[in-house]
Coordinates of C-alpha atoms and ligand atoms in Angstrom, one line a residue:
X458 CA 0.0 0.0 0.0
X459 CA 1.3 3.4 -0.8
X460 CA 0.1 7.0 -1.1
X461 CA 0.1 8.8 -4.5
X462 CA -0.5 12.6 -5.0
X463 CA -3.5 13.1 -7.0
X464 CA -2.2 16.1 -8.9
X465 CA 1.6 15.4 -9.4
X466 CA 1.8 11.7 -9.1
X467 CA 4.4 11.9 -6.2
X468 CA 4.6 8.6 -4.3
X469 CA 4.8 8.1 -0.4
X470 CA 4.8 5.0 1.7
X471 CA 2.2 4.2 4.3
X472 CA 2.1 7.5 6.3
X473 CA -1.2 8.0 8.0
X474 CA -0.3 11.5 9.3
X475 CA 0.6 12.9 5.8
X476 CA -2.6 14.7 4.7
X477 CA -1.4 16.5 1.6
X478 CA 1.5 16.1 -1.0
X479 CA 5.0 17.4 0.2
X480 CA 5.7 18.8 -3.1
X481 CA 2.5 20.4 -4.3
X482 CA 0.3 20.3 -1.3
X483 CA -2.5 18.7 -3.3
X484 CA -4.7 15.8 -1.9
X485 CA -3.3 12.2 -1.6
X486 CA -5.0 8.8 -2.6
X487 CA -4.3 5.5 -0.9
X488 CA -3.3 3.0 -3.5
X489 CA -2.8 -0.8 -3.5
X490 CA -0.2 -2.9 -5.3
X491 CA -1.2 -5.5 -7.9
X492 CA -0.2 -8.2 -5.4
X493 CA -2.5 -6.6 -2.9
X494 CA -5.3 -6.6 -5.3
X495 CA -4.7 -10.2 -6.1
X496 CA -5.0 -11.0 -2.7
X497 CA -8.2 -9.2 -2.0
X498 CA -11.4 -11.2 -1.6
X499 CA -12.9 -13.4 1.0
X500 CA -15.7 -10.8 1.7
X501 CA -17.4 -11.9 4.7
X502 CA -19.8 -10.4 7.1
X503 CA -21.9 -7.1 6.6
X504 CA -21.0 -3.5 6.3
X505 CA -17.7 -1.7 5.9
X506 CA -15.6 -4.4 7.4
X507 CA -16.8 -7.0 4.9
X508 CA -14.1 -5.4 2.8
X509 CA -11.3 -5.4 5.2
X510 CA -8.9 -7.0 2.4
X511 CA -9.0 -3.8 0.4
X512 CA -8.9 -1.3 3.4
X513 CA -5.7 0.3 4.8
X514 CA -6.1 -0.8 8.5
X515 CA -7.8 -3.6 10.5
X516 CA -10.9 -3.2 12.4
X517 CA -10.4 -1.6 15.7
X518 CA -13.4 0.3 16.6
X519 CA -16.9 -0.3 15.1
X520 CA -20.6 0.8 15.7
X521 CA -22.0 -1.4 12.9
X522 CA -21.5 1.0 10.1
X523 CA -22.3 0.4 6.4
X524 CA -24.7 -2.3 5.1
X525 CA -27.5 0.4 4.6
X526 CA -30.5 -0.3 2.6
X527 CA -30.7 -0.1 -1.2
X528 CA -34.5 0.7 -1.5
X529 CA -36.2 0.3 -4.7
X530 CA -38.4 3.5 -5.2
X531 CA -40.9 2.5 -8.1
X532 CA -43.5 5.2 -7.3
X533 CA -40.8 8.0 -7.5
X534 CA -39.2 6.1 -10.5
X535 CA -42.5 6.1 -12.3
X536 CA -43.0 9.9 -11.7
X537 CA -39.4 10.6 -13.0
X538 CA -39.3 8.2 -15.8
X539 CA -36.6 6.0 -14.4
X540 CA -37.4 2.2 -14.9
X541 CA -35.1 1.2 -11.9
X542 CA -34.6 4.0 -9.2
X543 CA -33.0 3.0 -6.1
X544 CA -32.2 5.0 -2.9
X545 CA -29.0 4.1 -0.9
X546 CA -30.1 5.4 2.4
X547 CA -27.0 6.3 4.4
X548 CA -29.2 7.7 7.1
X549 CA -29.3 4.1 8.3
X550 CA -25.7 4.3 9.7
X551 CA -25.1 4.3 13.4
X552 CA -24.9 8.3 13.7
X553 CA -27.2 8.8 11.0
X554 CA -25.1 9.7 8.0
X555 CA -22.4 8.2 5.6
X556 CA -19.5 9.7 7.7
X557 CA -19.4 6.6 9.9
X558 CA -18.1 4.5 7.0
X559 CA -15.0 6.6 7.0
X560 CA -14.8 7.3 10.6
X561 CA -14.6 3.7 11.6
X562 CA -11.3 3.6 9.3
X563 CA -10.2 7.1 10.4
X564 CA -10.3 6.3 14.2
X565 CA -8.5 3.1 13.8
X566 CA -5.6 4.9 12.2
X567 CA -5.7 7.5 15.0
X568 CA -5.2 4.7 17.4
X569 CA -2.4 3.1 15.2
X570 CA -0.3 6.5 15.1
X571 CA -1.0 6.9 18.9
X572 CA -2.9 10.2 18.6
X573 CA -4.3 11.6 21.9
X574 CA -7.0 13.5 20.2
X575 CA -8.9 13.8 16.9
X576 CA -10.1 16.8 15.1
X577 CA -12.3 18.0 12.3
X578 CA -14.0 21.0 10.9
X579 CA -17.5 20.1 10.1
X580 CA -21.0 21.4 8.8
X581 CA -22.3 18.9 11.5
X582 CA -22.4 15.1 10.4
X583 CA -18.6 14.6 10.5
X584 CA -18.5 16.0 14.0
X585 CA -21.4 13.9 15.1
X586 CA -19.7 10.7 13.8
X587 CA -16.2 11.6 15.0
X588 CA -17.5 12.5 18.4
X589 CA -19.3 9.0 18.6
X590 CA -16.2 6.9 17.3
X591 CA -13.8 9.0 19.5
X592 CA -15.9 8.2 22.6
X593 CA -15.9 4.5 21.5
X594 CA -12.1 4.6 21.2
X595 CA -11.4 6.6 24.3
X596 CA -9.9 9.6 22.5
X597 CA -10.6 13.2 23.0
X598 CA -12.5 14.8 20.1
X599 CA -12.3 18.4 19.2
X600 CA -14.7 19.7 16.7
X601 CA -14.8 23.2 14.8
X602 CA -18.3 24.3 13.7
X603 CA -19.5 27.3 11.8
X604 CA -21.3 29.3 14.6
X605 CA -25.1 29.0 14.2
X606 CA -25.0 27.1 11.0
X607 CA -25.1 23.5 12.2
X608 CA -28.4 21.6 12.5
X609 CA -29.7 20.9 15.9
X610 CA -29.7 17.0 15.8
X611 CA -26.0 17.0 14.8
X612 CA -24.9 19.5 17.5
X613 CA -26.8 17.5 20.0
X614 CA -24.7 14.4 19.0
X615 CA -21.4 16.1 19.3
X616 CA -22.6 17.4 22.9
X617 CA -23.8 14.1 24.0
X618 CA -20.6 12.3 23.0
X619 CA -18.5 14.9 25.0
X620 CA -16.8 16.5 22.1
X621 CA -14.7 19.7 22.8
X622 CA -16.7 22.2 20.6
X623 CA -15.3 25.5 19.0
X624 CA -18.0 27.4 17.4
X625 CA -16.0 29.6 14.9
X626 CA -17.0 33.1 13.9
X627 CA -16.9 32.3 10.1
X628 CA -18.1 29.5 7.7
X629 CA -16.9 25.9 7.2
X630 CA -14.1 26.9 5.0
X631 CA -12.6 29.1 7.7
X632 CA -13.0 26.3 10.1
X633 CA -11.3 23.9 7.7
X634 CA -8.2 26.3 7.2
X635 CA -7.9 26.5 11.0
X636 CA -8.2 22.8 11.7
X637 CA -5.5 22.0 9.2
X638 CA -3.1 24.6 10.8
X639 CA -3.7 22.9 14.0
X640 CA -3.0 19.5 12.9
X641 CA 0.3 20.6 11.3
X642 CA 1.4 22.4 14.5
X643 CA 0.1 19.7 17.0
X644 CA 1.3 16.4 15.8
X645 CA -0.6 14.4 18.7
X646 CA -4.0 15.7 17.2
X647 CA -5.1 13.4 14.3
X648 CA -7.0 15.1 11.5
X649 CA -10.2 13.4 10.4
X650 CA -11.7 15.5 7.7
X651 CA -12.0 14.0 4.2
X652 CA -8.7 15.7 3.2
X653 CA -7.4 12.4 5.1
X654 CA -7.1 9.8 2.4
X655 CA -7.4 7.0 4.7
X656 CA -10.7 8.1 5.9
X657 CA -12.1 8.1 2.4
X658 CA -11.2 4.4 2.0
X659 CA -14.0 3.6 4.4
X660 CA -16.5 5.7 2.3
X661 CA -15.6 3.8 -1.0
X662 CA -17.3 0.8 0.4
X663 CA -20.6 2.2 -0.6
X664 CA -19.9 1.4 -4.2
X665 CA -19.2 -2.2 -3.4
X666 CA -22.3 -2.5 -1.5
X667 CA -24.3 -1.1 -4.6
X668 CA -22.5 -3.3 -7.0
X669 CA -23.2 -6.5 -4.9
X670 CA -26.8 -5.8 -4.4
X671 CA -27.5 -5.0 -7.9
X672 CA -25.1 -7.6 -9.4
X673 CA -23.7 -5.0 -11.6
X674 CA -22.9 -1.3 -11.5
X675 CA -25.9 1.1 -11.9
X676 CA -26.0 3.4 -15.1
X677 CA -25.8 6.6 -12.9
X678 CA -25.2 7.3 -9.2
X679 CA -26.5 10.7 -8.0
X680 CA -25.2 12.2 -5.0
X681 CA -24.8 15.7 -3.1
X682 CA -21.3 17.4 -3.2
X683 CA -20.0 19.6 -0.4
X684 CA -16.5 19.1 0.4
X685 CA -16.5 16.5 -2.3
X686 CA -14.8 13.6 -0.3
X687 CA -17.7 11.2 -0.9
X688 CA -17.9 11.5 -4.7
X689 CA -14.2 11.0 -4.9
X690 CA -14.4 8.0 -2.5
X691 CA -17.2 6.2 -4.3
X692 CA -15.8 6.7 -7.6
X693 CA -12.6 5.1 -6.5
X694 CA -14.8 2.3 -5.1
X695 CA -16.4 1.5 -8.3
X696 CA -13.0 1.6 -10.2
X697 CA -11.5 -0.7 -7.5
X698 CA -14.6 -3.2 -8.0
X699 CA -14.0 -3.1 -11.7
X700 CA -10.1 -3.9 -11.1
X701 CA -11.2 -6.9 -9.0
X702 CA -13.2 -8.1 -12.0
X703 CA -16.4 -8.1 -10.2
X704 CA -18.0 -5.6 -12.7
X705 CA -17.4 -4.8 -16.4
X706 CA -18.6 -1.2 -16.6
X707 CA -18.5 2.0 -14.6
X708 CA -21.5 4.2 -13.7
X709 CA -21.8 8.0 -14.6
X710 CA -21.1 10.0 -11.5
X711 CA -23.9 12.8 -11.1
X712 CA -22.8 15.4 -8.5
X713 CA -25.3 18.0 -7.4
X714 CA -24.8 21.3 -5.4
X715 CA -27.2 23.7 -3.9
X716 CA -27.4 26.9 -6.2
X717 CA -25.6 29.4 -4.0
X718 CA -23.0 26.9 -2.8
X719 CA -21.9 25.3 -6.1
X720 CA -18.2 26.0 -7.0
X721 CA -17.7 22.5 -8.5
X722 CA -20.9 22.6 -10.5
X723 CA -20.1 26.1 -11.8
X724 CA -16.6 25.1 -12.9
X725 CA -18.1 22.1 -14.7
X726 CA -20.9 24.0 -16.2
X727 CA -18.8 26.9 -17.5
X728 CA -15.9 24.7 -18.5
X729 CA -13.4 26.8 -16.7
X730 CA -10.8 26.5 -13.9
X731 CA -12.2 25.8 -10.4
X732 CA -12.6 28.9 -8.2
X733 CA -13.8 29.2 -4.7
X734 CA -17.1 30.9 -3.6
X735 CA -16.7 33.5 -0.7
X736 CA -20.1 33.4 0.9
X737 CA -21.7 30.0 0.1
X738 CA -25.4 30.0 1.2
X739 CA -28.1 27.2 1.4
X740 CA -30.6 25.8 3.8
X741 CA -28.8 22.5 3.1
X742 CA -26.3 23.5 5.8
X743 CA -24.4 20.1 5.3
X744 CA -23.3 21.3 2.0
X745 CA -22.8 25.0 2.7
X746 CA -19.1 25.0 1.4
X747 CA -17.3 27.3 -0.9
X748 CA -13.9 25.9 -1.0
X749 CA -14.2 22.0 -1.2
X750 CA -10.8 20.4 -0.5
X751 CA -11.4 17.4 -2.7
X752 CA -12.5 19.6 -6.0
X753 CA -9.8 18.1 -8.0
X754 CA -10.8 14.5 -7.3
X755 CA -14.4 15.3 -7.9
X756 CA -13.9 17.1 -11.2
X757 CA -11.9 13.9 -12.3
X758 CA -14.7 11.6 -11.4
X759 CA -17.2 13.7 -13.3
X760 CA -14.8 13.8 -16.2
X761 CA -13.8 10.2 -16.3
X762 CA -17.1 8.7 -15.7
X763 CA -18.7 10.9 -18.4
X764 CA -21.1 12.3 -15.6
X765 CA -22.4 15.8 -14.9
X766 CA -22.6 18.2 -12.2
X767 CA -25.5 20.4 -11.6
X768 CA -27.5 22.7 -9.1
X769 CA -30.8 22.9 -7.4
X770 CA -32.5 25.7 -5.6
X771 CA -33.4 25.7 -1.8
X772 CA -37.0 25.6 -2.8
X773 CA -36.5 22.5 -4.9
X774 CA -34.6 20.9 -2.2
X775 CA -37.4 21.2 0.5
X776 CA -39.9 20.2 -1.9
X777 CA -38.0 17.1 -2.9
X778 CA -37.4 16.3 0.8
X779 CA -41.1 16.2 1.5
X780 CA -41.9 14.4 -1.8
X781 CA -39.5 11.6 -1.0
X782 CA -40.7 11.3 2.6
X783 CA -44.3 11.1 1.6
X784 CA -44.0 9.0 -1.5
X785 CA -41.5 6.5 -0.3
X786 CA -41.5 6.7 3.5
X787 CA -37.6 7.9 3.5
X788 CA -37.1 11.0 5.5
X789 CA -33.7 12.4 4.7
X790 CA -32.2 15.7 5.5
X791 CA -32.1 18.6 3.1
X792 CA -28.7 18.0 1.7
X793 CA -29.7 14.3 1.0
X794 CA -32.9 15.4 -1.0
X795 CA -30.5 17.1 -3.5
X796 CA -30.3 14.1 -5.9
X797 CA -34.1 13.7 -6.1
X798 CA -34.5 17.4 -6.5
X799 CA -32.1 17.2 -9.6
X800 CA -33.9 14.2 -11.1
X801 CA -37.1 15.9 -10.9
X802 CA -35.5 18.8 -13.2
X803 CA -33.2 16.8 -15.4
X804 CA -33.6 13.7 -17.5
X805 CA -30.6 11.4 -17.5
X806 CA -30.4 10.2 -21.1
X807 CA -30.3 6.4 -21.4
X808 CA -30.1 5.8 -17.7
X809 CA -32.3 2.9 -16.7
X810 CA -30.8 1.8 -13.3
X811 CA -30.2 4.9 -11.2
X812 CA -29.0 5.1 -7.5
X813 CA -29.5 8.1 -5.4
X814 CA -27.4 8.3 -2.4
X815 CA -29.3 10.0 0.6
X816 CA -26.5 10.9 2.9
X817 CA -28.1 11.8 6.3
X818 CA -31.3 11.2 8.3
X819 CA -34.1 13.7 8.3
X820 CA -34.0 13.8 12.0
X821 CA -30.6 15.5 12.0
X822 CA -32.3 18.7 11.0
X823 CA -35.8 19.1 12.6
X824 CA -35.9 22.9 11.8
X825 CA -35.8 22.3 8.1
X826 CA -39.6 21.6 8.2
X827 CA -40.6 24.5 10.0
X828 CA -41.9 26.2 6.9
X829 CA -43.8 23.1 5.8
X830 CA -47.5 23.7 5.2
X831 CA -49.2 21.5 7.8
X832 CA -52.5 21.6 9.6
X833 CA -52.4 20.1 13.1
X834 CA -55.6 19.7 14.9
X835 CA -56.1 20.4 18.7
X836 CA -59.2 18.6 19.6
X837 CA -61.4 17.6 22.6
X838 CA -60.9 13.8 23.6
X839 CA -64.1 12.7 21.9
X840 CA -64.9 10.4 18.9
X841 CA -66.9 13.1 17.1
X842 CA -64.0 15.4 17.1
X843 CA -61.6 12.8 16.1
X844 CA -63.9 11.8 13.2
X845 CA -63.6 15.4 11.8
X846 CA -59.9 15.2 11.6
X847 CA -60.0 11.9 9.8
X848 CA -62.7 13.2 7.3
X849 CA -61.0 16.7 6.9
Ligands
LIG1166 N1 -24.6 15.2 2.6 C1 -24.5 15.3 4.0 C2 -25.7 15.1 4.7 C3 -23.2 15.8 4.5 O1 -23.2 16.2 5.8 C4 -22.2 16.1 3.7 C5 -21.0 16.7 4.1 C6 -22.4 16.0 2.2 C7 -23.7 15.5 1.8 C8 -21.3 16.2 1.3 O2 -20.3 15.3 1.2 O3 -18.4 16.8 1.7 O4 -18.0 14.4 0.9 O5 -19.1 16.1 -0.5 N2 -20.9 16.9 5.2 C9 -19.4 17.5 5.9 C10 -19.6 17.6 7.4 C11 -18.8 18.5 5.2 O6 -18.8 18.3 7.9 O7 -20.3 16.8 8.0 P1 -18.9 15.7 0.9

């Protein structure tokens, strides 16, 4: 196993505390030798650790992550003209988001390198996940959050698990810069953001699960992009599954961002160099990010898979959230409704089998439904009054 710079191809050994390239400071990628690939297999059990033979570390700390449902959504599929539509519901993970797949691997590395503490900047879910796994591993957790912009459910998790919480006067991108600085100065603090290539290895297992469940790769996989670690990890997963000879073709990767927090979709659409966005804004606070650290990897995934990137508005996101919950019984947080919102606007030509990744549980962000048009009834405890509600 070795590390490779995603931009300049520089090679390094197995160095879990090396977060970026020493030459060009770009993100790194965990790579495996041909021999390691030949030895991979023996997939047993369920969830992330089923794939231990192509992960960079042995299992140390687990809460039962991965193995989430791949739900056929025939009613939504019919509405959207997609013959086989599935939702891979990552809200079913132990802390309610896909972050747990990476965190079980990242925390194992933290223990391996003898870190005293782990740290991350977060829009909420990473901090919730890291706090839980750190608690289980007996490590101190430090989370940097954009003040006032983290959904209540996620904040509650960080509090419950006993993380040290720093609310930053600034946005996620400011918090990200700061935590990288800290991890370079304080070597006993292990950085668990998705810039950590080892953590992303856990997240690639979603691709393996989808292929095993379908018996093939889907035609397209649609997911939200924020810091862009997940699209990079999942694309890597599909490629490795193909290299293992388990699938013959690769899916198109469709990455979706919120309209006012869309630096990657903008670079893609306008076919020009990537530029950060100063003041990203969206109701989907999970993906309120203007300077995604994995933008190079994400753009490569879009390009290599002949995929596409696009945007949706906050209104479309909230509508899609309610639509999915009411039509299929799947309640996801706003950021996770982004793929469905996109498919309601855009047809994917020739895509028969489509997988949407819903990244986090709806209960993460109870305030998101505050503007939902609901009529609740306060009634006297009589059958007559209750009948009126039923018939109304
Ligand atoms: N969906 C949810 C629910 C998220 O929490 C995130 C990212 C994303 C999508 C985007 O994934 O960053 O890999 O492109 N949340 C991070 C966090 C930034 O701090 O919890 P990405």
